[in-house]
């Protein structure tokens, strides 16, 4: 898959959040109000902090989405 | 047209899966709906298909094996498993609105079993929104599901027996545990643990964990709390402080611990959004500071035909969840005229439930810790509302969680108050000098998690009467305001 245009290796079926963390991506997005950095927090689809853009669709929970061959991920950091 | 099913089960964790297996075994047609891409829930999350389980620590092997055995039961012609599907609306007459791979769908069920599980409670501190600060469960999921460590040097903080268990799993996976920071004093912790008399497997596991941690030289800081997370774009450590008997940090007792991950858990919050939305009666659990769904002995809620099992009824752990699922699945099938087989497990359940009562007290948070949240600390992560803003709203008239929203949008962001609700309730209660129960709970609203507007629109278009956007005010009797 690619992350912000960079090729990244991921295991099929692992979460996009895990693939990002394994690739050293730390800040997934910045908060709307203060712009503070956010990342993986609850890991189970509750907190909505780990939102990224997946295949052009914004605000996807990276902890709930599985990595697929060729998927295009953009962080919003 | 709506689709129909005999029994819709929401959540494919331990409770939901065992309910599905029991109901399907009795001959009922079951639709099992799971938000995540795969069944198992958090407890029985299975490793990603391409991950070699041999890479996972030995301490997780048993968990994975038991989960695999349970999930094998889903391979049954009567079970329609729908993964990657969110139930975002439920009505008291058991109409469910779904958002999944087939986009918007509506399902009418004769019986509904809510097995939505729980999520983690975190008490905020400055820096808790920093990347690298996660829940303890998030670190466990990352390890179980993906074989990945959240950090190399980890601080685990909060309260309850889960901290030590998670520490052992992370240790076995190769992490360094910089410290376990436990809110309860050593005496309090072991006084609670001693009440588990008779629960030999739990005591045995607790002792094995302690031995493992001692051998590895992991410092367990009893009677401490994290008071600050350090770092700019990733956490670089935690400042911890001693707490007094009320839970308030003691001045000049601070220590700094370097770490590249800080994992927090102060127990769990039952996921009651759907049962509250349907109008099912709730009761307040003081140990977890949250509502839990009330049921009769057959696990049927106050709304006929809607059942609740597992953590939704109050935090009880996996054994209780498995047994409740089994009994509720059988009860729902029996109501539909099917003949459940298998022996009665009520006696086993009563034993398991009795042990839970003493375990729950191990998760209680001392009120002083909430009072010590400084005014500039974010409580609502989504809308970025501080403890000070909540206190000032209370001083100018906000009397409970729902009126608080009008002042500062606390709880109105994407997580819909799941993170901040239990904390804001404590802050309001402390300001007003009342019980947290009186601060109430954020009203459950549809969609219970964000969905695209097009999904709501599709339901509106297909079902112009009895619409999804109908307000649920007035259903049932709200025991928790």
Coordinates of C-alpha atoms in Angstrom, one line a residue:
Chain A
X1 CA 0.0 0.0 0.0
X2 CA 1.1 3.6 -0.1
X3 CA 1.1 6.1 2.8
X4 CA 1.3 9.8 1.8
X5 CA 2.7 8.6 -1.6
X6 CA 5.4 6.4 0.0
X7 CA 5.2 2.6 -0.5
X8 CA 4.7 0.7 2.8
X9 CA 4.6 -3.0 3.4
X10 CA 1.7 -4.4 5.4
X11 CA 0.4 -7.8 6.3
X12 CA -2.8 -8.7 4.6
X13 CA -5.6 -8.4 7.1
X14 CA -3.8 -6.3 9.6
X15 CA -5.3 -2.9 10.5
X16 CA -4.3 0.2 8.6
X17 CA -3.4 1.7 12.0
X18 CA -1.0 -1.2 12.8
X19 CA 0.6 -0.9 9.3
X20 CA 1.1 2.9 9.9
X21 CA 2.6 2.4 13.3
X22 CA 4.9 -0.4 12.0
X23 CA 6.0 2.0 9.2
X24 CA 6.9 4.6 11.8
X25 CA 4.0 7.0 11.1
X26 CA 3.2 8.5 14.4
X27 CA 0.8 11.4 13.9
X28 CA -2.3 10.3 12.0
X29 CA -4.0 13.7 12.0
X30 CA -4.4 17.0 13.9
X31 CA -7.4 17.9 15.9
X32 CA -9.9 20.3 14.4
X33 CA -10.0 22.8 17.2
X34 CA -6.4 23.2 18.4
X35 CA -4.4 21.3 15.7
X36 CA -2.9 19.0 18.3
X37 CA -1.4 15.7 17.1
X38 CA -3.6 12.6 17.3
X39 CA -2.9 9.0 16.7
X40 CA -4.0 5.4 17.6
X41 CA -5.8 5.6 21.0
X42 CA -8.6 3.1 21.8
X43 CA -7.8 0.6 19.0
X44 CA -11.4 -0.5 18.8
X45 CA -13.4 2.1 16.9
X46 CA -14.6 4.1 19.8
X47 CA -12.5 7.3 20.0
X48 CA -12.3 8.4 16.3
X49 CA -8.8 9.8 16.9
X50 CA -7.0 7.6 14.3
X51 CA -9.0 8.9 11.3
X52 CA -7.2 8.8 8.0
X53 CA -8.1 9.0 4.3
X54 CA -8.3 5.6 2.7
X55 CA -8.7 5.3 -1.1
X56 CA -9.9 8.9 -1.2
X57 CA -12.6 8.5 1.4
X58 CA -11.8 10.8 4.3
X59 CA -12.4 10.2 8.1
X60 CA -11.9 6.4 8.1
X61 CA -11.0 4.8 11.4
X62 CA -7.6 3.2 10.7
X63 CA -8.0 0.8 13.6
X64 CA -11.1 -0.7 12.0
X65 CA -10.0 -0.8 8.4
X66 CA -7.9 -3.7 7.1
X67 CA -4.9 -3.2 4.9
X68 CA -5.4 -4.4 1.3
X69 CA -3.0 -4.8 -1.5
X70 CA -2.6 -1.4 -3.3
X71 CA -4.7 0.7 -0.9
X72 CA -3.8 4.4 -0.7
X73 CA -3.7 6.0 2.7
X74 CA -3.2 9.6 3.5
X75 CA -2.7 10.9 7.0
X76 CA -4.0 14.4 7.9
X77 CA -1.1 15.4 10.1
Chain B
X1 CA -38.6 -3.8 2.0
X2 CA -36.9 -4.7 5.2
X3 CA -35.1 -8.0 5.6
X4 CA -36.3 -10.2 8.4
X5 CA -34.6 -12.6 10.8
X6 CA -35.7 -14.6 13.8
X7 CA -32.9 -13.5 16.1
X8 CA -30.6 -10.5 15.5
X9 CA -27.5 -10.6 17.7
X10 CA -25.4 -7.4 17.9
X11 CA -21.7 -8.0 18.5
X12 CA -19.6 -11.1 17.7
X13 CA -17.5 -11.1 20.9
X14 CA -17.7 -13.9 23.5
X15 CA -21.3 -13.2 24.5
X16 CA -22.7 -12.7 21.0
X17 CA -21.0 -15.7 19.5
X18 CA -22.1 -18.0 22.3
X19 CA -25.6 -16.7 22.0
X20 CA -25.6 -17.3 18.2
X21 CA -24.3 -20.8 18.6
X22 CA -26.9 -21.6 21.2
X23 CA -29.8 -20.1 19.3
X24 CA -28.7 -21.7 16.0
X25 CA -28.3 -25.0 17.7
X26 CA -31.9 -24.8 18.9
X27 CA -33.0 -24.3 15.3
X28 CA -33.4 -20.5 15.2
X29 CA -32.3 -18.4 12.2
X30 CA -29.7 -16.0 13.5
X31 CA -28.2 -12.9 12.0
X32 CA -25.0 -12.0 13.8
X33 CA -23.8 -8.5 13.2
X34 CA -20.3 -7.4 14.0
X35 CA -18.8 -3.9 13.4
X36 CA -15.3 -5.1 12.9
X37 CA -14.1 -7.0 9.8
X38 CA -13.9 -10.3 11.7
X39 CA -15.7 -11.9 14.6
X40 CA -14.1 -12.5 18.1
X41 CA -14.6 -9.1 19.7
X42 CA -11.8 -7.6 21.6
X43 CA -11.2 -10.5 23.9
X44 CA -11.0 -13.1 21.2
X45 CA -9.5 -11.0 18.5
X46 CA -7.7 -13.4 16.2
X47 CA -4.3 -12.7 14.6
X48 CA -4.4 -11.3 11.1
X49 CA -4.5 -14.1 8.5
X50 CA -1.0 -13.6 7.3
X51 CA 0.5 -13.3 10.7
X52 CA 2.4 -16.3 12.0
X53 CA 0.9 -17.1 15.4
X54 CA 4.3 -18.5 16.5
X55 CA 5.5 -14.8 16.6
X56 CA 3.0 -14.1 19.3
X57 CA 4.0 -14.5 23.0
X58 CA 3.2 -17.8 24.6
X59 CA 0.9 -16.1 27.1
X60 CA -1.5 -15.3 24.3
X61 CA -1.6 -18.8 22.8
X62 CA -4.3 -20.1 25.1
X63 CA -6.5 -17.1 24.5
X64 CA -6.2 -17.4 20.7
X65 CA -6.9 -21.2 20.8
X66 CA -10.0 -20.8 22.9
X67 CA -11.2 -18.0 20.7
X68 CA -10.6 -20.2 17.6
X69 CA -12.7 -23.0 19.2
X70 CA -15.5 -20.7 20.0
X71 CA -15.6 -19.1 16.6
X72 CA -15.6 -22.5 14.9
X73 CA -19.2 -22.8 16.1
X74 CA -20.2 -19.9 13.8
X75 CA -19.9 -22.3 10.8
X76 CA -23.5 -23.3 11.1
X77 CA -26.2 -23.1 8.3
X78 CA -28.5 -21.1 10.6
X79 CA -26.0 -18.3 11.3
X80 CA -25.7 -15.4 8.9
X81 CA -22.6 -13.6 10.0
X82 CA -22.4 -9.9 8.8
X83 CA -19.0 -8.4 9.6
X84 CA -18.0 -4.9 8.9
X85 CA -21.5 -3.8 9.7
X86 CA -22.6 -1.2 12.2
X87 CA -26.0 -1.2 13.8
X88 CA -26.6 2.5 14.0
X89 CA -30.3 2.5 15.1
X90 CA -32.7 0.3 16.9
X91 CA -36.3 0.8 17.7
X92 CA -38.3 -0.8 20.6
X93 CA -40.1 -3.0 18.1
X94 CA -36.8 -4.4 17.0
X95 CA -36.1 -2.7 13.7
X96 CA -32.4 -2.3 13.1
X97 CA -30.7 0.1 10.7
X98 CA -27.4 -1.3 9.4
X99 CA -24.5 0.3 7.6
X100 CA -22.1 -2.2 6.1
X101 CA -20.6 -3.5 2.9
X102 CA -24.0 -3.4 1.2
X103 CA -24.4 0.2 2.4
X104 CA -27.8 1.0 4.2
X105 CA -30.0 -1.9 5.1
X106 CA -33.0 -2.3 7.5
X107 CA -33.5 -5.5 9.4
X108 CA -36.7 -6.5 11.3
X109 CA -36.0 -9.1 14.0
X110 CA -38.4 -11.1 16.1
X111 CA -35.8 -11.1 18.9
X112 CA -32.7 -9.0 19.4
X113 CA -29.8 -9.9 21.7
X114 CA -27.5 -6.9 22.4
X115 CA -24.0 -8.2 23.0
X116 CA -22.2 -4.9 22.3
X117 CA -19.5 -5.3 25.0
X118 CA -17.7 -2.5 26.7
X119 CA -15.0 0.1 26.2
X120 CA -12.3 1.4 28.4
X121 CA -12.4 4.2 31.0
X122 CA -9.5 6.6 31.0
X123 CA -9.1 9.4 33.6
X124 CA -7.5 12.4 31.8
X125 CA -4.2 14.0 32.6
X126 CA -2.2 16.7 30.8
X127 CA -0.8 15.0 27.7
X128 CA -3.3 12.2 27.4
X129 CA -4.1 13.1 23.8
X130 CA -0.5 12.8 22.7
X131 CA 0.3 10.1 20.2
X132 CA 1.8 7.1 22.0
X133 CA -0.7 7.4 24.9
X134 CA -3.3 4.7 24.3
X135 CA -5.6 2.5 26.3
X136 CA -4.3 -0.7 27.6
X137 CA -6.7 -2.6 25.5
X138 CA -5.4 -0.9 22.4
X139 CA -1.9 -2.1 23.1
X140 CA -3.3 -5.7 23.7
X141 CA -5.2 -5.5 20.4
X142 CA -2.2 -4.3 18.5
X143 CA -0.2 -7.3 19.9
X144 CA -2.9 -9.9 19.5
X145 CA -4.2 -8.9 16.1
X146 CA -1.0 -7.7 14.4
X147 CA 1.9 -8.9 16.5
X148 CA 3.0 -5.3 17.0
X149 CA 4.3 -3.6 20.2
X150 CA 2.8 -0.1 20.9
X151 CA 6.2 0.9 22.2
X152 CA 9.5 -0.6 23.3
X153 CA 9.4 0.9 26.8
X154 CA 5.9 1.1 28.2
X155 CA 4.3 2.6 31.2
X156 CA 1.0 0.9 32.1
X157 CA -1.2 2.9 34.4
X158 CA -4.7 3.0 35.9
X159 CA -6.3 0.6 38.2
X160 CA -7.4 -3.0 38.4
X161 CA -6.0 -6.5 37.7
X162 CA -5.9 -6.0 33.9
X163 CA -2.8 -3.8 34.2
X164 CA -0.6 -6.7 35.5
X165 CA -2.0 -9.2 33.0
X166 CA -1.4 -6.8 30.0
X167 CA 2.1 -6.1 31.4
X168 CA 2.9 -9.8 31.3
X169 CA 1.7 -10.1 27.7
X170 CA 3.7 -7.1 26.5
X171 CA 6.8 -8.3 28.5
X172 CA 6.5 -11.7 26.9
X173 CA 6.3 -10.1 23.5
X174 CA 9.7 -8.4 24.1
X175 CA 8.7 -5.0 25.5
X176 CA 10.3 -3.4 28.5
X177 CA 7.7 -2.4 31.1
X178 CA 9.0 0.8 32.6
X179 CA 6.5 0.7 35.4
X180 CA 3.0 -0.4 36.3
X181 CA 1.3 2.6 38.0
X182 CA -1.6 1.4 40.1
X183 CA -4.0 3.9 41.8
X184 CA -4.8 1.6 44.7
X185 CA -2.3 1.3 47.6
X186 CA -0.7 -2.1 48.0
X187 CA -2.9 -2.8 51.0
X188 CA -6.0 -1.9 49.1
X189 CA -5.1 -3.9 46.1
X190 CA -4.4 -7.1 48.1
X191 CA -7.5 -6.5 50.3
X192 CA -9.6 -6.6 47.2
X193 CA -7.7 -9.5 45.8
X194 CA -8.3 -11.5 49.0
X195 CA -12.0 -11.2 48.5
X196 CA -11.6 -13.5 45.5
X197 CA -11.5 -16.3 48.0
X198 CA -12.8 -19.4 46.2
X199 CA -12.0 -18.0 42.7
X200 CA -8.9 -20.1 42.6
X201 CA -8.2 -19.7 38.9
X202 CA -8.3 -15.9 39.1
X203 CA -6.1 -15.9 42.2
X204 CA -3.7 -18.4 40.5
X205 CA -3.4 -16.2 37.4
X206 CA -2.9 -13.1 39.5
X207 CA -0.1 -14.8 41.5
X208 CA 1.5 -16.1 38.4
X209 CA 1.5 -12.6 36.9
X210 CA 3.0 -11.1 40.0
X211 CA 5.8 -13.7 40.0
X212 CA 6.5 -13.1 36.3
X213 CA 6.6 -9.3 36.9
X214 CA 8.9 -9.6 39.9
X215 CA 11.3 -11.9 38.1
X216 CA 11.5 -9.4 35.2
X217 CA 12.1 -6.6 37.7
X218 CA 9.1 -4.6 36.7
X219 CA 8.4 -1.8 39.2
X220 CA 4.8 -1.8 40.4
X221 CA 4.0 1.6 41.9
X222 CA 1.0 1.0 44.1
X223 CA -0.8 4.2 45.3
X224 CA 0.5 6.2 42.3
X225 CA -1.1 7.9 39.2
X226 CA 0.2 9.4 36.0
X227 CA -0.1 13.2 36.4
X228 CA 1.4 14.3 33.1
X229 CA 2.4 12.8 29.7
X230 CA 5.6 14.3 28.3
X231 CA 6.5 14.9 24.6
X232 CA 5.5 17.0 21.7
X233 CA 4.4 14.8 18.8
X234 CA 5.0 11.4 20.5
X235 CA 5.0 10.6 24.2
X236 CA 8.5 10.5 25.7
X237 CA 7.6 9.7 29.3
X238 CA 5.3 10.1 32.1
X239 CA 5.4 12.0 35.4
X240 CA 3.8 10.0 38.2
X241 CA 2.9 11.0 41.7
X242 CA 1.8 9.4 44.9
X243 CA -1.9 9.7 45.6
X244 CA -3.5 10.1 49.1
X245 CA -6.3 7.8 50.3
X246 CA -8.8 10.0 48.5
X247 CA -6.9 9.6 45.2
X248 CA -5.5 13.1 45.1
X249 CA -1.8 13.5 44.0
X250 CA 0.5 14.3 46.9
X251 CA 2.6 17.5 46.3
X252 CA 6.4 17.0 45.8
X253 CA 6.0 13.2 45.3
X254 CA 6.6 13.3 41.5
X255 CA 8.9 11.0 39.6
X256 CA 9.6 11.1 35.9
X257 CA 9.7 7.8 33.9
X258 CA 11.0 7.7 30.4
X259 CA 8.8 5.7 28.0
X260 CA 7.8 5.6 24.4
X261 CA 4.2 4.5 25.2
X262 CA 1.9 5.1 28.1
X263 CA -1.1 2.8 28.3
X264 CA -4.1 3.6 30.5
X265 CA -7.1 1.6 31.8
X266 CA -9.3 2.5 34.7
X267 CA -11.8 -0.4 34.1
X268 CA -14.6 -0.5 31.5
X269 CA -17.8 1.2 30.5
X270 CA -20.7 -1.0 29.4
X271 CA -21.7 -0.2 25.8
X272 CA -25.3 0.6 26.4
X273 CA -26.0 3.0 23.5
X274 CA -28.3 0.6 21.8
X275 CA -30.3 -0.6 24.8
X276 CA -30.7 3.0 26.0
X277 CA -31.8 4.0 22.5
X278 CA -34.4 1.2 22.6
X279 CA -35.6 2.5 26.0
X280 CA -34.4 -0.5 28.1
X281 CA -34.2 0.2 31.8
X282 CA -30.6 0.8 33.1
X283 CA -29.1 0.8 36.6
X284 CA -26.0 2.8 37.7
X285 CA -22.9 0.9 38.6
X286 CA -20.9 2.9 41.1
X287 CA -17.7 1.0 40.5
X288 CA -17.6 1.8 36.9
X289 CA -19.4 5.1 37.1
X290 CA -21.8 4.1 34.2
X291 CA -25.2 2.7 33.5
X292 CA -25.6 -1.0 32.8
X293 CA -28.7 -2.6 31.3
X294 CA -31.2 -4.3 33.6
X295 CA -32.6 -7.7 32.6
X296 CA -34.8 -10.5 34.0
X297 CA -33.3 -14.0 34.7
X298 CA -33.8 -14.8 31.0
X299 CA -31.7 -11.8 30.1
X300 CA -34.6 -10.0 28.5
X301 CA -34.6 -6.3 29.1
X302 CA -37.6 -4.1 30.1
X303 CA -38.4 -3.9 26.4
X304 CA -40.0 -7.2 25.4
X305 CA -38.0 -9.1 22.8
X306 CA -34.8 -7.2 23.4
X307 CA -32.2 -9.1 25.4
X308 CA -28.9 -8.0 26.8
X309 CA -25.9 -10.1 27.6
X310 CA -22.3 -9.8 28.8
X311 CA -20.6 -6.5 29.5
X312 CA -23.8 -4.5 28.5
X313 CA -25.4 -5.8 31.7
X314 CA -22.4 -4.7 33.8
X315 CA -18.7 -5.6 33.6
X316 CA -18.4 -9.3 34.3
X317 CA -15.5 -10.7 32.2
X318 CA -15.4 -13.4 29.6
X319 CA -16.7 -16.4 31.6
X320 CA -19.9 -14.5 32.6
X321 CA -20.3 -13.3 29.0
X322 CA -20.0 -16.7 27.5
X323 CA -22.5 -18.2 29.9
X324 CA -25.0 -15.3 29.5
X325 CA -24.8 -15.5 25.8
X326 CA -25.5 -19.2 25.9
X327 CA -28.5 -18.8 28.2
X328 CA -29.9 -15.8 26.3
X329 CA -29.6 -17.5 23.0
X330 CA -31.5 -20.5 24.3
X331 CA -34.1 -18.3 26.0
X332 CA -34.8 -16.2 22.8
X333 CA -35.0 -19.4 20.7
X334 CA -37.4 -21.0 23.2
X335 CA -39.7 -17.9 23.0
X336 CA -39.9 -18.5 19.3
X337 CA -40.9 -22.1 19.8
X338 CA -37.6 -23.8 19.3
X339 CA -36.2 -26.5 21.5
X340 CA -32.8 -25.6 22.9
X341 CA -30.5 -28.5 23.8
X342 CA -27.5 -28.7 26.1
X343 CA -27.4 -28.7 29.9
X344 CA -28.5 -25.8 32.1
X345 CA -25.5 -23.6 33.0
X346 CA -27.3 -21.3 35.4
X347 CA -25.4 -22.7 38.4
X348 CA -22.1 -22.1 36.7
X349 CA -23.2 -18.6 35.8
X350 CA -24.2 -17.9 39.4
X351 CA -20.8 -18.9 40.6
X352 CA -19.0 -16.9 38.0
X353 CA -21.2 -13.8 38.7
X354 CA -20.5 -14.1 42.5
X355 CA -16.8 -13.8 41.8
X356 CA -17.4 -10.7 39.7
X357 CA -18.9 -8.7 42.5
X358 CA -15.7 -8.7 44.4
X359 CA -13.6 -8.1 41.2
X360 CA -15.6 -5.0 40.3
X361 CA -14.5 -3.2 43.4
X362 CA -10.9 -3.5 42.1
X363 CA -11.8 -1.1 39.3
X364 CA -13.4 1.7 41.4
X365 CA -11.7 5.1 40.9
X366 CA -11.1 7.3 43.9
X367 CA -13.0 10.6 43.5
X368 CA -9.9 12.7 44.4
X369 CA -8.3 11.7 41.1
X370 CA -11.2 13.4 39.2
X371 CA -11.1 16.4 41.5
X372 CA -7.4 16.7 40.7
X373 CA -7.9 17.1 37.0
X374 CA -6.6 20.7 36.4
X375 CA -8.8 23.2 34.7
X376 CA -6.6 23.3 31.6
X377 CA -6.8 19.6 30.9
X378 CA -8.9 18.4 28.0
X379 CA -11.7 16.1 29.1
X380 CA -13.6 15.9 25.8
X381 CA -11.0 14.9 23.2
X382 CA -13.2 15.5 20.2
X383 CA -14.6 18.9 20.9
X384 CA -11.6 19.8 23.0
X385 CA -13.5 20.9 26.1
X386 CA -11.4 21.4 29.3
X387 CA -12.2 20.4 32.9
X388 CA -12.3 24.1 33.6
X389 CA -14.9 24.7 31.0
X390 CA -17.1 22.0 32.5
X391 CA -16.7 23.4 36.0
X392 CA -17.5 26.9 34.8
X393 CA -20.6 25.6 33.0
X394 CA -21.8 23.9 36.2
X395 CA -21.3 27.2 38.1
X396 CA -23.4 29.0 35.6
X397 CA -26.2 26.5 35.7
X398 CA -25.4 23.2 33.9
X399 CA -27.0 20.5 36.1
X400 CA -26.2 17.3 34.3
X401 CA -24.3 15.9 31.3
X402 CA -27.1 16.7 28.8
X403 CA -27.4 20.3 29.8
X404 CA -23.6 20.6 29.7
X405 CA -23.7 20.2 25.9
X406 CA -25.5 23.5 25.5
X407 CA -22.7 25.3 27.2
X408 CA -19.6 23.9 25.5
X409 CA -20.4 21.0 23.2
X410 CA -18.8 18.5 25.6
X411 CA -19.7 15.0 24.3
X412 CA -21.0 16.2 21.0
X413 CA -18.0 15.1 18.8
X414 CA -17.4 12.0 16.9
X415 CA -17.1 9.6 19.9
X416 CA -20.4 10.9 21.1
X417 CA -19.2 11.2 24.7
X418 CA -18.0 7.7 25.1
X419 CA -14.6 8.9 26.4
X420 CA -15.6 12.1 28.3
X421 CA -19.0 11.1 29.6
X422 CA -18.0 9.1 32.6
X423 CA -15.4 11.7 33.5
X424 CA -17.5 14.8 33.0
X425 CA -20.2 13.2 35.1
X426 CA -17.7 12.9 38.0
X427 CA -16.6 16.5 37.6
X428 CA -20.2 17.8 37.5
X429 CA -21.1 15.6 40.6
X430 CA -18.1 17.0 42.5
X431 CA -19.0 20.6 41.7
X432 CA -22.6 20.1 42.7
X433 CA -21.8 17.9 45.7
X434 CA -24.1 15.1 44.4
X435 CA -23.7 11.5 43.4
X436 CA -22.3 10.9 39.8
X437 CA -25.5 9.0 39.1
X438 CA -27.4 12.3 39.3
X439 CA -25.1 13.9 36.7
X440 CA -26.7 11.4 34.3
X441 CA -25.5 10.0 31.0
X442 CA -25.3 11.5 27.6
X443 CA -28.6 10.7 25.8
X444 CA -28.0 8.0 23.2
X445 CA -28.6 9.5 19.8
X446 CA -28.8 8.0 16.3
X447 CA -26.7 7.3 14.5
X448 CA -24.9 5.7 17.5
X449 CA -21.7 6.2 15.6
X450 CA -21.0 8.5 12.7
X451 CA -22.4 7.2 9.3
X452 CA -22.4 9.1 6.0
X453 CA -25.5 11.2 5.5
X454 CA -26.2 9.2 2.3
X455 CA -26.9 6.1 4.6
X456 CA -29.5 7.9 6.6
X457 CA -30.9 9.3 3.4
X458 CA -31.2 5.9 1.8
X459 CA -33.2 4.6 4.8
X460 CA -35.4 7.7 4.7
X461 CA -36.1 7.2 1.0
X462 CA -36.9 3.5 1.4
X463 CA -39.0 3.8 4.5
X464 CA -40.8 7.2 4.5
X465 CA -42.9 6.3 7.4
X466 CA -41.5 5.2 10.8
X467 CA -38.3 7.0 9.7
X468 CA -34.8 6.6 11.0
X469 CA -34.7 10.2 12.1
X470 CA -37.7 9.8 14.4
X471 CA -36.8 11.0 17.8
X472 CA -36.6 8.3 20.4
X473 CA -37.5 10.6 23.3
X474 CA -40.2 9.0 25.4
X475 CA -39.5 5.3 24.9
X476 CA -39.2 3.3 28.1
X477 CA -38.5 4.5 31.6
X478 CA -35.2 6.2 32.1
X479 CA -33.8 5.0 35.4
X480 CA -30.6 6.9 34.7
X481 CA -31.4 10.4 33.8

